Short mmCIF file of C-alpha atoms in Angstrom, two decimals:
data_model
loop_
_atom_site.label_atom_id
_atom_site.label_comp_id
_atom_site.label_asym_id
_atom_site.label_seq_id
_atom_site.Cartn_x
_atom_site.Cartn_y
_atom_site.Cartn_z
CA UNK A 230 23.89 -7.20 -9.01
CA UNK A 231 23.34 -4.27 -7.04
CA UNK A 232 24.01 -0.98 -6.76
CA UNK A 233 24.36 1.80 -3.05
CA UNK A 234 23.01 5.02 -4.13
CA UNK A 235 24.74 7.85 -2.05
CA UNK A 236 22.64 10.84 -3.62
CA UNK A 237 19.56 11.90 -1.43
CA UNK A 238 17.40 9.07 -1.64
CA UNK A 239 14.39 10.60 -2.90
CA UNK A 240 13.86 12.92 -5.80
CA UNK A 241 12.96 16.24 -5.30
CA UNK A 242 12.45 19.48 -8.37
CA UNK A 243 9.79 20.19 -10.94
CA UNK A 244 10.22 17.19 -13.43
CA UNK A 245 8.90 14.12 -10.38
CA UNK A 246 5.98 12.48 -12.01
CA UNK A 247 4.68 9.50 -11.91
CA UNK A 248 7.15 8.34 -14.34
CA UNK A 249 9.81 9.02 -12.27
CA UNK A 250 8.21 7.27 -9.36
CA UNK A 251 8.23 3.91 -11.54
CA UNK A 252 11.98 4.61 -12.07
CA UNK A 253 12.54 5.48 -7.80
CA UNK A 254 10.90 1.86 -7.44
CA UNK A 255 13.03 -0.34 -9.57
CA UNK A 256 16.13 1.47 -7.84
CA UNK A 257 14.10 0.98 -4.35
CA UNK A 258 14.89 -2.90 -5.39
CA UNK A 259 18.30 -2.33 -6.37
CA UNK A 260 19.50 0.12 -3.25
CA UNK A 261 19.90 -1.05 0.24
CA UNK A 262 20.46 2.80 1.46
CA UNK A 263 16.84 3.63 0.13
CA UNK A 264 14.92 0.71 1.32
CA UNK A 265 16.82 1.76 4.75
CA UNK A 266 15.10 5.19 4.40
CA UNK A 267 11.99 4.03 3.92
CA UNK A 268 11.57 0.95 6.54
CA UNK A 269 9.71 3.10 9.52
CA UNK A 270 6.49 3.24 7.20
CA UNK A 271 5.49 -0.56 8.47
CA UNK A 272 1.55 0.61 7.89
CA UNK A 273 1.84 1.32 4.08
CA UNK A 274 1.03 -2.81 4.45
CA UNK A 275 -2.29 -3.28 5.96
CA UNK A 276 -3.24 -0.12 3.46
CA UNK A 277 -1.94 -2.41 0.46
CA UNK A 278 -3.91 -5.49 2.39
CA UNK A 279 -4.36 -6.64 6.02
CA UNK A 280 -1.30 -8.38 7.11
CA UNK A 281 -2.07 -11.34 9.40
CA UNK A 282 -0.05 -11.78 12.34
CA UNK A 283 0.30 -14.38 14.60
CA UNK A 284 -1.20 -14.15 18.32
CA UNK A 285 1.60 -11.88 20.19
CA UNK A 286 0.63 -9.59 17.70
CA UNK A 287 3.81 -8.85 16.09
CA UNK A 288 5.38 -11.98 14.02
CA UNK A 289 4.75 -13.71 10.84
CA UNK A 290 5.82 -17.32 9.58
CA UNK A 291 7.34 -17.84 6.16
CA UNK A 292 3.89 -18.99 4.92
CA UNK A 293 1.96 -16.18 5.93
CA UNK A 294 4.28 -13.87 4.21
CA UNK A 295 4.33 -15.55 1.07
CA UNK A 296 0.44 -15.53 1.37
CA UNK A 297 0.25 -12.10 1.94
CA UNK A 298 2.44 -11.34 -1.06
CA UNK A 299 0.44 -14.27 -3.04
CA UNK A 300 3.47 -15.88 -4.22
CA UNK A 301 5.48 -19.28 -3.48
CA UNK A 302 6.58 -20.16 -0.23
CA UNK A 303 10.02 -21.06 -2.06
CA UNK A 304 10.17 -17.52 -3.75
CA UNK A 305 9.98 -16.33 -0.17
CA UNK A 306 12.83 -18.84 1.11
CA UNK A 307 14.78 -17.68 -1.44
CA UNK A 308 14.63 -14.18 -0.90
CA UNK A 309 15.75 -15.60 2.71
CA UNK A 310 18.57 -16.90 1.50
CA UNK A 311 19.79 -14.03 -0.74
CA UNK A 312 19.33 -11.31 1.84
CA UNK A 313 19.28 -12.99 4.91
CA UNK A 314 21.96 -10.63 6.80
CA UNK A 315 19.46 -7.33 5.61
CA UNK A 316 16.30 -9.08 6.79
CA UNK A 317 17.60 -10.13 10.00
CA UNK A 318 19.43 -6.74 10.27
CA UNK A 319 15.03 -5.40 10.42
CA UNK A 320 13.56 -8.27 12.63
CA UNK A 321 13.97 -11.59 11.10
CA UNK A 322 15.08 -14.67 13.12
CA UNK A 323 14.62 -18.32 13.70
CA UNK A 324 13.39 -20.18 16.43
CA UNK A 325 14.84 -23.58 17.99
CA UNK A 326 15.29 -25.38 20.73
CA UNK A 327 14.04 -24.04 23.99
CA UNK A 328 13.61 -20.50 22.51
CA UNK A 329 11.07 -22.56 20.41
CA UNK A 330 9.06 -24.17 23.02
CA UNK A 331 8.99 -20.87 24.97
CA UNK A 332 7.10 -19.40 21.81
CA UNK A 333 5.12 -22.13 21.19
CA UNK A 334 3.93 -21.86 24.96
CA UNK A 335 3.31 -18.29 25.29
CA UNK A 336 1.93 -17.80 21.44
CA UNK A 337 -0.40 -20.83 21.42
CA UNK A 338 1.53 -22.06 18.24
CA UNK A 339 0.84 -25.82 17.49
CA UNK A 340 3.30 -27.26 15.71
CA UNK A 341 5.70 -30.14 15.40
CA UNK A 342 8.19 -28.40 13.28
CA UNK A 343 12.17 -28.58 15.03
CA UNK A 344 12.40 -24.66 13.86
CA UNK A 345 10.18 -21.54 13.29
CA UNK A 346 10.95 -18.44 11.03
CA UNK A 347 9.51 -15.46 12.39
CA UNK A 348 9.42 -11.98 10.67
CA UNK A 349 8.86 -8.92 12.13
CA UNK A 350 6.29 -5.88 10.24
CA UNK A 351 9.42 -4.40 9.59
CA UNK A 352 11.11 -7.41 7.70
CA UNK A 353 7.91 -8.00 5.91
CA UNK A 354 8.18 -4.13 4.43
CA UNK A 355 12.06 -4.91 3.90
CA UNK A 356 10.85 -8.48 2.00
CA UNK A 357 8.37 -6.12 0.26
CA UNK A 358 11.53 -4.06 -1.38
CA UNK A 359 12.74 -7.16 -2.29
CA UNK A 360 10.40 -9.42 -3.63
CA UNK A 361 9.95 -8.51 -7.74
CA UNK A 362 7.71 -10.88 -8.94
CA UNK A 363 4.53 -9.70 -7.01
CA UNK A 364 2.11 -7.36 -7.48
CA UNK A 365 1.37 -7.03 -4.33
CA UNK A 366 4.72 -6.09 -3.48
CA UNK A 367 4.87 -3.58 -6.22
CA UNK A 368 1.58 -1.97 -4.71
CA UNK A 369 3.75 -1.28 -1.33
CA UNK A 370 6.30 -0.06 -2.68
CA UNK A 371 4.10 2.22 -4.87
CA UNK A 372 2.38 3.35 -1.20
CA UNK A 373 5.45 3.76 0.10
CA UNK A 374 6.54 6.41 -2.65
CA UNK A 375 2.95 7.98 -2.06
CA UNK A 376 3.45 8.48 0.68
CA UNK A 377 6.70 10.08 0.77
CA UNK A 378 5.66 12.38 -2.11
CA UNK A 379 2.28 13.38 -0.19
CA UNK A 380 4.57 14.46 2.79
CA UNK A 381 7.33 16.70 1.02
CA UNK A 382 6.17 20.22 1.17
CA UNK A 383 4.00 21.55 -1.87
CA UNK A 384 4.88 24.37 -4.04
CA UNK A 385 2.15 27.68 -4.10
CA UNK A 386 2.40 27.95 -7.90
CA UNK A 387 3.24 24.01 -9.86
CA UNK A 388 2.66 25.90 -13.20
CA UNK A 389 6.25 25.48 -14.12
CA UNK A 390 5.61 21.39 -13.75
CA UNK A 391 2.78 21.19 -15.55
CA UNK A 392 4.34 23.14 -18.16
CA UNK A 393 7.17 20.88 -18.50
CA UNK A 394 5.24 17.36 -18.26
CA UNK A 395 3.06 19.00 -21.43
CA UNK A 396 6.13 19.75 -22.95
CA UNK A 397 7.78 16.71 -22.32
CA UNK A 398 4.83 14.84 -23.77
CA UNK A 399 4.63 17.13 -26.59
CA UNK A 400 7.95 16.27 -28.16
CA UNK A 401 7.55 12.70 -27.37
CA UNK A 402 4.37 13.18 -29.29
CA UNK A 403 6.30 15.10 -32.12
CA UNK A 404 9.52 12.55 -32.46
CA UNK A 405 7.22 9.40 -32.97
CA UNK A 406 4.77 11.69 -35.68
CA UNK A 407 8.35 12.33 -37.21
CA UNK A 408 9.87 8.51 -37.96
CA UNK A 409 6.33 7.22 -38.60
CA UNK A 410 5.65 9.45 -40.85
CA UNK A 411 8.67 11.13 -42.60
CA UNK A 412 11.69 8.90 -41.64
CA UNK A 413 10.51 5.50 -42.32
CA UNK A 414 8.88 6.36 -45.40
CA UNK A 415 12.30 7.95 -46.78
CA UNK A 416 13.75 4.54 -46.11
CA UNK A 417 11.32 3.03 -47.81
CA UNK A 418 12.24 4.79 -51.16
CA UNK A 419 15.85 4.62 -50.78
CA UNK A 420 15.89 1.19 -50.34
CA UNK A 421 13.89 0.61 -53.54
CA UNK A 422 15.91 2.64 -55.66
CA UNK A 423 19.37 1.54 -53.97
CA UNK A 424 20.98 -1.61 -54.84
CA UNK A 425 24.13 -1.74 -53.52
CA UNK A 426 23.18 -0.80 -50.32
CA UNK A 427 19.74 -2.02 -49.59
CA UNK A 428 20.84 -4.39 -47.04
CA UNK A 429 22.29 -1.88 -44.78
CA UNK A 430 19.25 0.47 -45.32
CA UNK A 431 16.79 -2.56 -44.82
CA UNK A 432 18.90 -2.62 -41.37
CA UNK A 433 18.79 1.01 -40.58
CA UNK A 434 14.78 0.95 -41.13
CA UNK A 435 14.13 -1.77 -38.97
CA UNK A 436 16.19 0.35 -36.15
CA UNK A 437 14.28 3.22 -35.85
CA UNK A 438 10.74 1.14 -36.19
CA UNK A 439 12.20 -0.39 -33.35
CA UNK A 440 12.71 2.95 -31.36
CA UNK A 441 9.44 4.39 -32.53
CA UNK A 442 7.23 1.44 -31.28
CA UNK A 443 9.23 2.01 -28.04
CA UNK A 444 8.46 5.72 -27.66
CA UNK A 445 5.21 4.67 -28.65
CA UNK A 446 4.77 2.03 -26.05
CA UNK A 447 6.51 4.43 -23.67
CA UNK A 448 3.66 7.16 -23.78
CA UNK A 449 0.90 4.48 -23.67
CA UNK A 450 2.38 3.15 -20.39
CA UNK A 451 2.88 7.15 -18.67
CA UNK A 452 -0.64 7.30 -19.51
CA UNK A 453 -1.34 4.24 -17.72
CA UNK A 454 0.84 5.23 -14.73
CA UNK A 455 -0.71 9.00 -14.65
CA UNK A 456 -4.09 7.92 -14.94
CA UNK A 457 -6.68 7.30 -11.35
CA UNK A 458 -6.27 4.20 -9.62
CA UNK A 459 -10.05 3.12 -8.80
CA UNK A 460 -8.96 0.34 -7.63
CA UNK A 461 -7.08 2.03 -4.53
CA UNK A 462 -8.22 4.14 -2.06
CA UNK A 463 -6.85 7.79 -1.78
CA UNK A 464 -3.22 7.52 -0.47
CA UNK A 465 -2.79 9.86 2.65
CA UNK A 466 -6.32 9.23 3.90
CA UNK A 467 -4.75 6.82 6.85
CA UNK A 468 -1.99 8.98 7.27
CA UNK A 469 -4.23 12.02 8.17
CA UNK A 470 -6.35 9.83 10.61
CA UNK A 471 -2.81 8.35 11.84
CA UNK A 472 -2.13 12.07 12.92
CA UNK A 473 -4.92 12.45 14.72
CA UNK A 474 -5.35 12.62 18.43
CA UNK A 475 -8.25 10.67 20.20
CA UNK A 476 -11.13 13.48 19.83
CA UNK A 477 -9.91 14.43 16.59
CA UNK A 478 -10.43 10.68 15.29
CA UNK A 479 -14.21 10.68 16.77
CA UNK A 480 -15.39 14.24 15.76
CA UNK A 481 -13.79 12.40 12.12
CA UNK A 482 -15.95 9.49 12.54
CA UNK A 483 -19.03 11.70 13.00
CA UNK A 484 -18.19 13.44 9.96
CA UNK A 485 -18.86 10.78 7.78
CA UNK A 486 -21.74 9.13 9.68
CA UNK A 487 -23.33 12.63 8.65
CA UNK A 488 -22.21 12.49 5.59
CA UNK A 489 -23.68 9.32 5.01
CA UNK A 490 -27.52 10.58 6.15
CA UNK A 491 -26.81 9.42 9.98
CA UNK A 492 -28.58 12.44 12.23
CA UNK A 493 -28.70 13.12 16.43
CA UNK A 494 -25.16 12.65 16.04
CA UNK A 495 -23.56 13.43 19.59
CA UNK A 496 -19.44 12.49 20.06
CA UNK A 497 -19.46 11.62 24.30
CA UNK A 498 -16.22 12.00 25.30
CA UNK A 499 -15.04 12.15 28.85
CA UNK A 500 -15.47 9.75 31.33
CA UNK A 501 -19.20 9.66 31.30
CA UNK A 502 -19.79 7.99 27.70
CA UNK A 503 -20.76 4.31 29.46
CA UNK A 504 -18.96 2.50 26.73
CA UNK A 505 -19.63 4.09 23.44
CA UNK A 506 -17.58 6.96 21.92
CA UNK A 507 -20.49 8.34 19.42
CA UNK A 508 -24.50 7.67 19.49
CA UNK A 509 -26.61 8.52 16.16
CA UNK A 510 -29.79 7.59 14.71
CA UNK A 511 -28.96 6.23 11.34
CA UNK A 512 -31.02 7.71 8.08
CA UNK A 513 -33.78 5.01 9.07
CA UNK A 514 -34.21 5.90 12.36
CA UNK A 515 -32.54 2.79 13.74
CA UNK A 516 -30.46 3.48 17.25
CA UNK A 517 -26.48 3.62 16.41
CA UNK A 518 -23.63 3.89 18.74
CA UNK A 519 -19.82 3.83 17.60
CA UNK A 520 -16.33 2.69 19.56
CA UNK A 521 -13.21 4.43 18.01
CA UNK A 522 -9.79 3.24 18.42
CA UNK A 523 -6.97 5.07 17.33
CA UNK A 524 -4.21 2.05 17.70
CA UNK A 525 -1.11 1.71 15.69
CA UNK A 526 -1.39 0.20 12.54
CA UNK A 527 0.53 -2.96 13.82
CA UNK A 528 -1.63 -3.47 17.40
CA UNK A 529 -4.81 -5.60 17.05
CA UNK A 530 -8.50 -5.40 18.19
CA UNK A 531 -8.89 -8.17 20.54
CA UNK A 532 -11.78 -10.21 21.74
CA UNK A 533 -11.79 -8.65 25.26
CA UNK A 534 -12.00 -5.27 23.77
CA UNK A 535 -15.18 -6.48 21.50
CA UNK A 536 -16.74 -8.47 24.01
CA UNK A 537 -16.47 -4.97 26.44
CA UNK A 538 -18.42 -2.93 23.46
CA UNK A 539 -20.80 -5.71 23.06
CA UNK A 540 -21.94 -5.27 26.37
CA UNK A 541 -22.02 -1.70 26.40
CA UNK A 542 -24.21 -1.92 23.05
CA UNK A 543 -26.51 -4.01 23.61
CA UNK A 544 -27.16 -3.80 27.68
CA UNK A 545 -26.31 -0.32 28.40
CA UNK A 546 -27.58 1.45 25.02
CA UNK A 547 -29.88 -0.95 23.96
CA UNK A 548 -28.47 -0.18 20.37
CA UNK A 549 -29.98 -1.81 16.63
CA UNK A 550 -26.56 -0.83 14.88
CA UNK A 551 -22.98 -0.96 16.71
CA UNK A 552 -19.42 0.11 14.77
CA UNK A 553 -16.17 -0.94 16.01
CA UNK A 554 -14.12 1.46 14.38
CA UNK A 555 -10.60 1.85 14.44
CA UNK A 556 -7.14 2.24 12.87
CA UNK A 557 -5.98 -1.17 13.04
CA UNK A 558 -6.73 -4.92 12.52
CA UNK A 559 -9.24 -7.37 14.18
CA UNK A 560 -7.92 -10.74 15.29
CA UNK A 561 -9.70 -13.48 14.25
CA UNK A 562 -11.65 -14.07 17.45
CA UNK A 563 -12.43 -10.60 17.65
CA UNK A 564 -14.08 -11.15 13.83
CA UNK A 565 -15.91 -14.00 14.96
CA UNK A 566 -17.00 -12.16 18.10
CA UNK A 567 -18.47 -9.49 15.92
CA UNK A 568 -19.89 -11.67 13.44
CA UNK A 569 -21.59 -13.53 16.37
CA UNK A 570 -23.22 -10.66 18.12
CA UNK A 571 -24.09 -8.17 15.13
CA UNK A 572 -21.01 -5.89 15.71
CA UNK A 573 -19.64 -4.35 12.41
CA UNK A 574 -16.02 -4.24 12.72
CA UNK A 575 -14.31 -1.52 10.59
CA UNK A 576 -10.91 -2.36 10.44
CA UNK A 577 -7.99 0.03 8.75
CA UNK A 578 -8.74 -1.41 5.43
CA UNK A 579 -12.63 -0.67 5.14
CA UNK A 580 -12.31 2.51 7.38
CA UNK A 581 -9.68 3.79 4.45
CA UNK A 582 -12.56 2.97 2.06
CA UNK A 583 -15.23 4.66 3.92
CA UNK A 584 -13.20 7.68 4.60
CA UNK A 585 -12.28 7.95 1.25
CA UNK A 586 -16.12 7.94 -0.07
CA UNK A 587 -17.06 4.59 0.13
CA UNK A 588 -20.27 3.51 2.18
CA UNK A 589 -20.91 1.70 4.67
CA UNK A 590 -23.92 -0.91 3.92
CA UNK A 591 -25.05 -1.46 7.57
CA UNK A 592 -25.80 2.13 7.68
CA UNK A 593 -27.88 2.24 4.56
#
């Protein structure tokens, strides 16, 4: 069953918590107006985890979306099935026939199957407000109210929120101390000095140690909910970088490769920087040069573009350490490119890490 929600589709006043975000995502599942809201924000998935796409760059199969979400391919076939209209509605198709072959020929595809399901980034977000029973779907749809919440505009003075969450947690606090300790134990002694009615009583006790394990297990999970996630990088730390312009995204770079002990660093610019965007001596003294690329989250990094670098590198700069850097995925033979010629490629996931405090280890 579900439900259209016609209010404004996100939350905004003094009492939005964390709390509340777990409530916006279970009616994120349920509401086909919000997950229509939200369905621009395709790169809240490569900063869950990098989303594989086949070689034009912009499709998925069936299997590689139930990898990336880690469940079944039937869950995924399913989901098909129950929503196919919405997904199709945000990219999804299937191939036959000569419209088949045509992909097959121009994608480098080799298969024998008579049809191909293809999803688009957006269908695989849409497929992400869909899917319950994966985490890694919950973790998008987490980013994706992150994300919304880092962009609404902040209030000067938040003392009135903080005041009410303490409140709020206060009387939770207060109602559980009061049928543990006073309301249960009255029970108790009416219902051994009652006879008539001990059954009903009996009944009546049992109801509120129901409700006061479920405040109970209530606070213990907004704990868990407010508390840092470690295992995440700050959210907003792509979006920043996504805002950036070219120079911006370099002078960025050279930020942290001083921050991490990396000295002589000099951004190039212009149309005299032979190849390299940044050169650097790291805090060993070794020769460093750096490539940014500040692509859309869905583009790739393809072989051509590392095999240029390489050159540049190695010939022109005669470097000991080279960083691909840039907002966006490798494709596989741009990996092996880089893994073949001592390139460190810093795709969005790692660069999210490193910006966020993390270090890199070729630098150390």
């Amino acid at each position: 069953m579900s439900c259209d929600v016609t209010a404004p589709p996100w939350p905004h006043g003094p009492t939005t918590n964390r709390g509340a975000d777990v409530i916006n995502e279970l009616v994120l599942l349920e509401s086909k107006s919000l997950r229509d809201s939200v369905l621009e924000q395709t790169d809240v998935l490569d900063r869950v985890k990098a989303l594989s796409l086949l070689p034009d760059g912009m499709h998925v199969t069936t299997a590689m979306v139930a990898a990336y979400f880690e469940v079944g391919l039937e869950a995924i076939k399913s989901l098909v099935k129950d929503h196919r209209s919405e997904l199709e509605a945000n990219g999804y198709h299937s191939l036959t026939g000569e419209q088949l072959r045509s992909f097959k020929n121009l994608s480098g595809i080799q298969s024998r199957t008579r049809s191909l399901a293809l999803f688009s980034r957006r269908a695989v977000l849409n497929v992400a407000m869909l899917l319950r029973d994966s985490d890694v779907a919950r973790q998008v749809r987490v980013y994706l109210l992150d994300v919304e919440h880092a962009s609404r505009p902040k209030p000067v003075e938040n003392s009135v929120h903080s005041t009410t969450l303490s409140l709020d947690d206060r009387i939770d606090q207060r109602i559980t101390h009061v049928l543990g300790k006073t309301v249960v134990p009255m029970f108790n002694v009416l219902i051994e000095t009652s006879g008539a009615h001990q059954r009903e009583l009996i009944a009546l006790r049992s109801g509120v140690q129901r409700i006061e394990k479920r405040l109970r297990q209530h606070h213990a999970r907004l704990q868990r909910l407010e508390a840092p996630r470690e295992d995440r990088p700050l959210a907003g730390v792509m979006a920043s970088m996504d805002a950036m312009n070219g120079r911006e995204f370099e002078e960025h770079i050279a930020t942290l490769l001083r921050r991490d002990g990396c000295t002589n660093v000099v951004v190039q610019g212009g149309g005299r920087d032979r190849g390299v965007d940044i050169t650097a001596l790291t805090a060993h003294g070794r020769r460093l040069v750096v490539q940014c690329k500040r692509f859309a989250p869905h583009t790739s990094i393809t072989s051509p573009e590392l095999q240029k670098f390489v050159g540049a590198a190695k010939v022109l700069h005669d470097s000991e350490v080279a960083l691909f850097v840039a907002t966006c995925p490798f494709t596989r033979d741009a990996l092996n490119i880089a893994a073949e010629t001592g390139i460190t490629a810093v795709h969005r996931g790692l660069l999210e890490e490193w910006s966020a405090g993390a270090a890199l280890a070729v630098l150390g």
